[in-house]
XYZ file of C-alpha atoms in Angstrom:
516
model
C -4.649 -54.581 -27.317
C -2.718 -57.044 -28.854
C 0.995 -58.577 -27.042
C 3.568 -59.590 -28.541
C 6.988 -60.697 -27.777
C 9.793 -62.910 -28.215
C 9.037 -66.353 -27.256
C 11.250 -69.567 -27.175
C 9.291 -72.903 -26.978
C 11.542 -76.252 -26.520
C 9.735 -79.705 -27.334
C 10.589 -82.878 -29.100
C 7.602 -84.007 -30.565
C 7.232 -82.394 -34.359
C 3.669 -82.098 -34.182
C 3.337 -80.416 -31.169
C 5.858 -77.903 -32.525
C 4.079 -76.940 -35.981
C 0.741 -76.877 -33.862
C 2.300 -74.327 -31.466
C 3.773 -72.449 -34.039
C 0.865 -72.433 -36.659
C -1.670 -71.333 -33.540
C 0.916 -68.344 -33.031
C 1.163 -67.366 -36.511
C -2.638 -66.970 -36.652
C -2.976 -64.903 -33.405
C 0.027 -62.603 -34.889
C 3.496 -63.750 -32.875
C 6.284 -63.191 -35.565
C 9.373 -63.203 -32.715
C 8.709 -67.250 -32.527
C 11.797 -69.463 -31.723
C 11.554 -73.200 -31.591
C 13.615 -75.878 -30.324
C 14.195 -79.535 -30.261
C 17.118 -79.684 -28.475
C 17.715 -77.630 -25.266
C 21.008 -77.050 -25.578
C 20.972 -75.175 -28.201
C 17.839 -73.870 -26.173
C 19.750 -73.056 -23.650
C 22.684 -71.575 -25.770
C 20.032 -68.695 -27.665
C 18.618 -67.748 -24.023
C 21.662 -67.167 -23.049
C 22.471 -65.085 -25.886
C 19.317 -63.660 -26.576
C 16.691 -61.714 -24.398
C 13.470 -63.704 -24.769
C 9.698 -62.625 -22.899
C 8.207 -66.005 -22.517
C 9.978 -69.729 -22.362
C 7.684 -72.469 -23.177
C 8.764 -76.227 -22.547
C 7.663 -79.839 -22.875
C 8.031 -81.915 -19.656
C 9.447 -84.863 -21.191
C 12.792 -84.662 -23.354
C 15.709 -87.118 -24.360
C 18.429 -84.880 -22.782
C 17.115 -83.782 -19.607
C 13.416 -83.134 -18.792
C 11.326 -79.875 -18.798
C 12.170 -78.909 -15.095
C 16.143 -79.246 -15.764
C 15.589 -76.926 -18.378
C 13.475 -74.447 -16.907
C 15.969 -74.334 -13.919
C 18.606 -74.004 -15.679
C 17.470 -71.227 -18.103
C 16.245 -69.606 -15.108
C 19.728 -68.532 -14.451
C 20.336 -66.959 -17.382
C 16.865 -65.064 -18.031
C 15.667 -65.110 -13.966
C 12.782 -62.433 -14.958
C 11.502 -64.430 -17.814
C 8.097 -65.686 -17.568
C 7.996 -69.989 -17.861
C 5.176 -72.537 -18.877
C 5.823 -75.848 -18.294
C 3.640 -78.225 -21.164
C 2.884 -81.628 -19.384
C 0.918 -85.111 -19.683
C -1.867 -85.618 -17.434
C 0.741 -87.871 -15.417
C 3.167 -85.216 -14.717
C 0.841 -83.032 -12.789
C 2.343 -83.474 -9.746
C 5.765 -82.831 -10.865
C 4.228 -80.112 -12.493
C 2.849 -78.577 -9.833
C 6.210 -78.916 -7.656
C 7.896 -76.812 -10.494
C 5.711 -73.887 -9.495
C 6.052 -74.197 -6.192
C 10.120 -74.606 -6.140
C 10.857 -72.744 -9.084
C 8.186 -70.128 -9.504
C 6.922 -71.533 -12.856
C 4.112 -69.019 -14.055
C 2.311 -71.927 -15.427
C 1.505 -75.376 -16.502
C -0.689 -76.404 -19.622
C -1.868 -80.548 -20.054
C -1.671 -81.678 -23.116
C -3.998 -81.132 -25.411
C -4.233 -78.032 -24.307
C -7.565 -75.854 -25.592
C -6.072 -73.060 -27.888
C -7.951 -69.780 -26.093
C -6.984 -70.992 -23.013
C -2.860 -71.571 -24.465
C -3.143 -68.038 -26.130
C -4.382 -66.330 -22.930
C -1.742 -67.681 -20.546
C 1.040 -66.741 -23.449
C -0.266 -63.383 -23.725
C -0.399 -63.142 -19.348
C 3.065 -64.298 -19.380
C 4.450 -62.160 -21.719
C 2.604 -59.543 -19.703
C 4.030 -60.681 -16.412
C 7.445 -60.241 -17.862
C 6.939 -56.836 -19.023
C 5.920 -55.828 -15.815
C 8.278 -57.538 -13.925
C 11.081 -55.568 -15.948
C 9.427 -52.411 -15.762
C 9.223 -52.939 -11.779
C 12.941 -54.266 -12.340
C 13.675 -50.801 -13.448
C 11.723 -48.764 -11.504
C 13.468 -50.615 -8.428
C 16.629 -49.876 -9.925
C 16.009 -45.998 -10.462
C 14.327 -45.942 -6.926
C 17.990 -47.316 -5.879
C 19.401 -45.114 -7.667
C 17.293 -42.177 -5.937
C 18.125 -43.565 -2.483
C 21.429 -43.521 -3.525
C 21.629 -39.590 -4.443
C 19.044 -38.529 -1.757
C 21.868 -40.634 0.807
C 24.498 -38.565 -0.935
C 22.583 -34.959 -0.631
C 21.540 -36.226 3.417
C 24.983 -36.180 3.882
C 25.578 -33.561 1.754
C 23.093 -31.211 3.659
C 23.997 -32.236 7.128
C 27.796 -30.795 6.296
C 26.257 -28.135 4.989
C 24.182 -27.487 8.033
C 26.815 -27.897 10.078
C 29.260 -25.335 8.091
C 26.084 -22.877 7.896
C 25.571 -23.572 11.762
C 28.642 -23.046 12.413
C 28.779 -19.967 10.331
C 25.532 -18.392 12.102
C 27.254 -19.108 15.729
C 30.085 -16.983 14.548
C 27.839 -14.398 13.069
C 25.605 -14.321 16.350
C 28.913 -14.057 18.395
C 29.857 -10.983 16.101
C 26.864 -9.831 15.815
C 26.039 -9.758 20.024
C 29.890 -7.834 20.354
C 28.879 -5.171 17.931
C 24.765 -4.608 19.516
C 27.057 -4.698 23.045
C 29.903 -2.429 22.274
C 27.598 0.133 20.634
C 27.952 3.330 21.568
C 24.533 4.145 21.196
C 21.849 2.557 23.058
C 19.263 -0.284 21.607
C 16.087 -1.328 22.807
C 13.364 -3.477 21.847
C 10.200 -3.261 23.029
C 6.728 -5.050 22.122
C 3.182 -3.794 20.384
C 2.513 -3.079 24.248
C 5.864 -0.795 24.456
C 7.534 -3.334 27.108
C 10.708 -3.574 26.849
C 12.627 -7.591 26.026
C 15.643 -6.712 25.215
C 18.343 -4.019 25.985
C 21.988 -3.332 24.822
C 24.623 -2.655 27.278
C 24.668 0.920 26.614
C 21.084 1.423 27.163
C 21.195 -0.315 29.973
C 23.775 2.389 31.250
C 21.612 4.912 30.184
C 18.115 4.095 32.402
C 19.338 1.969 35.065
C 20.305 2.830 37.997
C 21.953 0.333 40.656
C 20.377 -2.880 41.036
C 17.664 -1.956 38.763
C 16.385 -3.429 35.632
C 15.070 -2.051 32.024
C 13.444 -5.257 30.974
C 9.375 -5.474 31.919
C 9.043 -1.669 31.908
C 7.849 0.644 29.072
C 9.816 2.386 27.019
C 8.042 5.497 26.897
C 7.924 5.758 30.464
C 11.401 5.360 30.604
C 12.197 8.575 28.395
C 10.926 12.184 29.344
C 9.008 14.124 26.525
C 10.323 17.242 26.608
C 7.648 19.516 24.655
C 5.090 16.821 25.018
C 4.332 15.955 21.607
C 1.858 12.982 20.426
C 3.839 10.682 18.911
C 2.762 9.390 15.933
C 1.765 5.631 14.831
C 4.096 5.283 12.157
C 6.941 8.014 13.607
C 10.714 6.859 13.079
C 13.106 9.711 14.569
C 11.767 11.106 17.502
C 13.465 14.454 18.813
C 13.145 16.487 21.700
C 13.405 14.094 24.181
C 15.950 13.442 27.416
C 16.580 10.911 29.928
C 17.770 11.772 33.561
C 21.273 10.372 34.357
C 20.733 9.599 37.934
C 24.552 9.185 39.048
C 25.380 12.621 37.188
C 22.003 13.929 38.226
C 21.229 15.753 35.211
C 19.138 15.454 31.962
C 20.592 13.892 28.561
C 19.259 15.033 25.795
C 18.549 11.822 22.707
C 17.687 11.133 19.794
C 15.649 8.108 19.048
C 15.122 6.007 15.836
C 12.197 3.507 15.685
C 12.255 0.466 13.256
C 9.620 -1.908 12.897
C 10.769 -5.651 12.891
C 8.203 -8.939 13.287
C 9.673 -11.914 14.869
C 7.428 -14.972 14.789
C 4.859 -13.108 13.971
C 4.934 -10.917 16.925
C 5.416 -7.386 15.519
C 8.178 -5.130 17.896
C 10.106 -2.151 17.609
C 13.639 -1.750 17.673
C 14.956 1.965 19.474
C 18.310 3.539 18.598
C 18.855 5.835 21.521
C 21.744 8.610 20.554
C 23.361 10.597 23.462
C 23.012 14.523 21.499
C 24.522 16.766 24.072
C 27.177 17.632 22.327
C 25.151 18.187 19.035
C 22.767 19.871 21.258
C 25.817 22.513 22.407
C 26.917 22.888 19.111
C 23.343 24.274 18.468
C 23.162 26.647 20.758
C 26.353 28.138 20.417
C 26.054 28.476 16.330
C 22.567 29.556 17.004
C 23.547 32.408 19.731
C 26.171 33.385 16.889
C 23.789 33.730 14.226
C 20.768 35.369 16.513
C 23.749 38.021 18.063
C 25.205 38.659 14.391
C 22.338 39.228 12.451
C 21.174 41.607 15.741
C 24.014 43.286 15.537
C 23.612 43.563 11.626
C 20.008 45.376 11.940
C 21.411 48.792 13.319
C 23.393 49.551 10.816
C 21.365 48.048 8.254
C 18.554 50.381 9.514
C 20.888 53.116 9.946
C 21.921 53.199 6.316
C 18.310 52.574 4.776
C 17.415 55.585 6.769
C 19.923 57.572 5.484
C 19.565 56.674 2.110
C 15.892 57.668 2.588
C 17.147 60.963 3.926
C 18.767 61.481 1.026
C 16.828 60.318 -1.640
C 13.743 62.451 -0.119
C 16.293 65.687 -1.302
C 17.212 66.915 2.009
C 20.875 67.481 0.747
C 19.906 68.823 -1.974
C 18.682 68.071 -5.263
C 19.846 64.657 -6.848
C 20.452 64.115 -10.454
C 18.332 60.937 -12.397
C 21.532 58.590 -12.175
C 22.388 59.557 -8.934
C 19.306 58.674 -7.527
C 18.712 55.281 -9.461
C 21.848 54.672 -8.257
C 20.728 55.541 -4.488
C 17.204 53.698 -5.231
C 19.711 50.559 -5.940
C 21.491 50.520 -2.589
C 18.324 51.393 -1.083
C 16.527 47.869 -2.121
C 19.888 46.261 -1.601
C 19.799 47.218 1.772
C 16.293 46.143 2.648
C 16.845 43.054 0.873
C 19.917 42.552 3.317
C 17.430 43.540 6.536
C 14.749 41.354 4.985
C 17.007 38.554 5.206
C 18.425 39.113 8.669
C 15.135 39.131 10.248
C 14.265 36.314 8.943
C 16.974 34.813 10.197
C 16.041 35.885 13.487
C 12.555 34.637 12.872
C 13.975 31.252 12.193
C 16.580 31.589 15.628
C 13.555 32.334 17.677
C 11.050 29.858 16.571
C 13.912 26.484 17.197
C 15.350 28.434 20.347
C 11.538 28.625 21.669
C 12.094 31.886 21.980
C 9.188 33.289 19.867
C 5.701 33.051 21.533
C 2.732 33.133 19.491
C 0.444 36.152 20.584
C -3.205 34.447 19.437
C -6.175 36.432 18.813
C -9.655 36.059 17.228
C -9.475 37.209 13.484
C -11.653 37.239 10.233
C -9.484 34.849 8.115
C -10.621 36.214 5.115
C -10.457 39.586 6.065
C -6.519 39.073 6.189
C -6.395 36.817 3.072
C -7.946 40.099 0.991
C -5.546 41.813 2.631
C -2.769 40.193 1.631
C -3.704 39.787 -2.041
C -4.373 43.899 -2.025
C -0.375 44.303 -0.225
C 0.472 41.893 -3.331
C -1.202 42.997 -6.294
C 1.110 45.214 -7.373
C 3.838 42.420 -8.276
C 0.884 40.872 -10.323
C 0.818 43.760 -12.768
C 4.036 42.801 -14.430
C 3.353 39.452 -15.539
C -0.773 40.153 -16.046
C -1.943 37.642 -13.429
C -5.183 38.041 -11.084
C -6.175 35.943 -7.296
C -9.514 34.127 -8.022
C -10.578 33.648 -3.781
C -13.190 31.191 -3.586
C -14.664 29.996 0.126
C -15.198 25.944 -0.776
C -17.275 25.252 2.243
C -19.644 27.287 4.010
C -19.633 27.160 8.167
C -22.225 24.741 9.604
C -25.088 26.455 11.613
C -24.343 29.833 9.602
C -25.101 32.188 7.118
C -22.438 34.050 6.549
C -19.019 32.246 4.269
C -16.823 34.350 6.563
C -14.598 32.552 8.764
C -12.690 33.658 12.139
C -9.750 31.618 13.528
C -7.651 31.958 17.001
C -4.194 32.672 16.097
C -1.297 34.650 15.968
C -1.925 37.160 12.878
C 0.820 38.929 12.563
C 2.240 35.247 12.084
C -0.126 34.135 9.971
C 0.098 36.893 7.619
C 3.869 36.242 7.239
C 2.414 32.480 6.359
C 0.421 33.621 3.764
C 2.075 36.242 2.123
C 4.799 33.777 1.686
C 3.465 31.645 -0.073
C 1.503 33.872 -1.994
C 4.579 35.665 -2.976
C 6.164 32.165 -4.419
C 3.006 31.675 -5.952
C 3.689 35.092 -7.721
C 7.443 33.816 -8.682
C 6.066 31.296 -10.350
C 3.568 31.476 -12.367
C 3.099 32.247 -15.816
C 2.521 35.216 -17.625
C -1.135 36.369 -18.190
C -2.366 33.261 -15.949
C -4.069 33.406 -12.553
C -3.378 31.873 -9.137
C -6.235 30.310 -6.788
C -7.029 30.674 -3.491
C -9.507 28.101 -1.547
C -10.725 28.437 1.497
C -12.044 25.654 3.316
C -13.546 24.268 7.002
C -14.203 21.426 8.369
C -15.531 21.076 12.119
C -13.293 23.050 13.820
C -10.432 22.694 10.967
C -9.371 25.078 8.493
C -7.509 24.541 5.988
C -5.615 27.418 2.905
C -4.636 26.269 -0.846
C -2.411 28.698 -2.944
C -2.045 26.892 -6.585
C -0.254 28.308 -9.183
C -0.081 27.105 -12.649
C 3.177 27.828 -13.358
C 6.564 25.397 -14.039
C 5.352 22.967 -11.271
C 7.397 20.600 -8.559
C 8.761 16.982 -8.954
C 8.276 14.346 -6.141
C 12.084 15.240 -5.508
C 11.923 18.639 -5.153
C 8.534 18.839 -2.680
C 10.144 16.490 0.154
C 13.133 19.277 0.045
C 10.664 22.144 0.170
C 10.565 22.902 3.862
C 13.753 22.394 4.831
C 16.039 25.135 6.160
C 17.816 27.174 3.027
C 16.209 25.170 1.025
C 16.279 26.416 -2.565
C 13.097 24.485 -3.585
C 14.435 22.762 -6.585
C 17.231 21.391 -8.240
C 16.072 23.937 -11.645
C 14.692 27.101 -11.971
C 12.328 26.948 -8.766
C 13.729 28.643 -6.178
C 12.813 30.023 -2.390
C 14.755 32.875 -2.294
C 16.394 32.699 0.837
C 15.654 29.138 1.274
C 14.083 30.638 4.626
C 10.298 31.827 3.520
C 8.419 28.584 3.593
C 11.067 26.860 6.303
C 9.831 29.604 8.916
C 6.116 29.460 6.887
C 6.245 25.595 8.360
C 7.671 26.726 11.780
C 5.091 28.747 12.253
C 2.125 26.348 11.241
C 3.275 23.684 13.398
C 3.710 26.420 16.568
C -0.186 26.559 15.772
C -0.544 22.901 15.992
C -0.814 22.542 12.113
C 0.270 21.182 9.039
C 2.414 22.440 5.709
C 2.947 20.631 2.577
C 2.512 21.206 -0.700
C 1.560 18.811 -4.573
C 1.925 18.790 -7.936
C 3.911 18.191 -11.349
C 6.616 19.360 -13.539
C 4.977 21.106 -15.856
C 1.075 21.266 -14.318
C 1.725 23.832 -11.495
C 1.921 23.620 -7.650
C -0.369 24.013 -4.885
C 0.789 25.394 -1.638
C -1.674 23.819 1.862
C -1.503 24.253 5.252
C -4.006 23.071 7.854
C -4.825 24.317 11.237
C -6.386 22.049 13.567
C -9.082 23.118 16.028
C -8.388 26.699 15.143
C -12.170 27.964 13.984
C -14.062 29.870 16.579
C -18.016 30.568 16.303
C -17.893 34.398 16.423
C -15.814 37.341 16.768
C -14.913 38.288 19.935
C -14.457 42.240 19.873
């Protein structure tokens, strides 16, 4: 690669001059400044930037180490030969060493050996400015980095400062809850407690931290708790100073802390919910009692009359009759289900289990139902998916409550019915695993979105925000009351527009045989 640069060379002799500057015109140095006299030298240096300053040892006006010294202080990263006599070596040779000359060349020099060193100085210098600079923007760097230190230590401070406050905050609020907080490890030992909770399970002189949680808290209908629960209901805790059971509501969050996973417990004192409960619910179970007699008492008589026994009825007269008539039952239909519903949360309905040929009731809830298909031309395909192990026969017998279980079914047959379309047909699978069985009703009708199947279930729930609707809003609320009673499961799938399929599970419910 070939160097160039500017170079300044300062030596009386003529022919030393055109020899320099001939040998650099050949090896392709334009940027070539000469000088006889070093003060003008010295003036262009001064003036001008230069990459390599070549000098004779012996001038008229001061010699070659004057010079360099001099020009040193205006150009103190330029790279400087010193040309000498074999005489002047040791003069020479104390330039390098007290001024940090790059070089010295004897005269006559050998021209390879002169271009090399020019090129290596010119080098030098070029390095020596780019490590100038780099020095320079490392200072710089120092300089900013000193400025952000100091920068991000009053910001640490401020933000320190800041979290201290927050903590402080923070600590009043989790003490001056009214609710109680707990968290407790994987292991369910409890770290850390609020005041409040510690008001709720301690007692005097006794401690909540280094005990588990679940132990602390009574389960009232004893109910696995699930892995991945978050509200957990139907529980108490015993107020020892009052002597007397508080009934709470708990909500489980999962939180990891240094990569120790824990759970944080909102304990909520419900009694007074709880009250509220029971009295609304004794209202509604005493009203809708009350309701039945005269409900009954009017259906009857409307029966009475519409069977003729006062007397012959003319056609509008009796439609008219006929109307009342299904408005009333309609009316009872409701109130019992409402009683249904009072019964199963008051744990006042007991299930009355039984051994039973499942599908046995299934046909005869489609037969009870097949009138209502007639109107919109649909059918029941019934198809048993899986046969029982160790048998021959695809019939399969269950221990439950079938009165119950008939309600279940004709339920959600009866929405499957609602909902279908015209001339279309709604399936029925039957299927067992182990001691498992498990019902799907799908229809094909105007389907469910993700929205409206987590509303499904709930109490008066009128299935969707559209057309959809559960009646009541009580059929397939009490339909899931009474699968879970039997240790089961309810839910349902599908898509706007693709149908719906109605499932429910019931766990260890198969038996081998019928029991007469």
């Amino acid at each position: 690669m070939l160097i160039t640069g500017k170079i300044v060379i300062v030596d009386d002799e003529d022919m030393v001059i055109k020899t320099l500057k001939t040998l650099l015109k050949i090896e392709g140095f334009s940027n070539v400044n000469i000088f006889n006299d070093t003060d003008l030298a010295l003036q262009h240096i001064k003036e001008n930037p230069c990459d390599l300053i070549i000098s004779d040892f012996i001038m008229p006006k001061m010699n070659g180490i004057e010079f360099l010294t001099k020009a040193k202080q205006f150009r103190p990263d330029t790279t400087q030969i010193l040309l000498t006599g074999y005489a002047d070596k040791e003069n020479a040779i104390r330039a390098i060493n007290e001024l940090g000359i790059f070089k010295y060349i004897e005269k006559p020099w050998i021209n390879d050996d002169i271009i090399l060193n020019i090129k290596n100085g010119i080098e030098r210098t070029r390095l020596k400015e780019q490590l100038n600079n780099k020095i320079e923007e490392l200072e710089a760097a120092n300089a900013k980095l000193e400025e952000y230190s100091k920068s991000l230590e009053e910001k640490v401070q401020e933000r320190t400062k800041s979290l201290n406050i927050s903590n402080v905050k923070l600590n009043t609020i989790l003490e001056n809850l009214a609710d109680g907080l707990v968290m407790f490890n994987s292991n369910n030992i409890v770290v850390q407690a609020n005041s409040k909770a510690k008001e709720f399970f301690c007692t005097e002189g006794s401690t909540i931290e280094r005990k588990n949680f679940f132990e602390l808290i009574i389960n009232e209908k004893d109910k696995k708790i699930k892995k991945d629960e978050k509200t957990l209901r139907d529980f108490s805790i015993i107020d020892y100073k009052e002597n007397r059971k508080i009934p709470v509501e708990i909500n489980l969050a999962d939180v990891n802390i240094e990569d120790e996973d824990f759970k944080i417990a909102l304990i909520r004192d419900i009694t007074f919910q709880k009250e509220n409960e029971r009295l609304r619910d004794d209202f509604i179970a005493t009203l809708t009692h009350d309701l039945r007699t005269p409900l009954l008492a009017s259906i009857n008589a409307l029966d009475f009359t519409l069977n003729g026994e006062l007397g012959e009825l003319n056609s509008e007269l009796k439609e008219l009759l006929s109307v009342m008539k299904k408005s009333s039952e309609d009316m009872l239909g409701l109130v019992n289900a409402l009683l249904e519903v009072y019964r199963y949360e008051a744990g006042k309905l007991f299930l009355c289990k039984a051994q039973f040929s499942l599908n046995e009731l299934i046909e005869e809830c489609t037969k009870k139902l097949e009138p209502l298909l007639k109107e919109d031309n649909l059918k029941f395909e019934f198809q048993n998916v899986v046969k029982m192990q160790n048998e021959a026969q695809d019939e399969i017998f269950i221990n439950a409550d079938k009165n119950e279980m008939r309600r279940v079914i004709s339920n959600l047959l009866g929405n499957a019915i609602k909902h279908s379309k015209k001339d279309g047909k709604i399936e029925i699978k039957l299927s067992a695993e182990n001691k498992d069985v498990r019902v799907d009703i799908i229809d094909f009708g105007e389907g469910l979105s993700k929205e409206d199947i987590e509303k499904l279930f709930k109490r008066f729930s009128q299935g969707t925000s559209k057309k959809r609707s559960a009646s009541t809003g009580l059929g397939l609320y009490l339909s899931r009351q009474i699968v879970e009673a039997h240790n089961g499961q309810i839910f349902a799938s599908g898509e706007l527009n693709k149908g719906c399929t109605f499932s429910f599970i019931l766990k260890n419910a198969i038996v081998e045989k019928q029991v007469v």
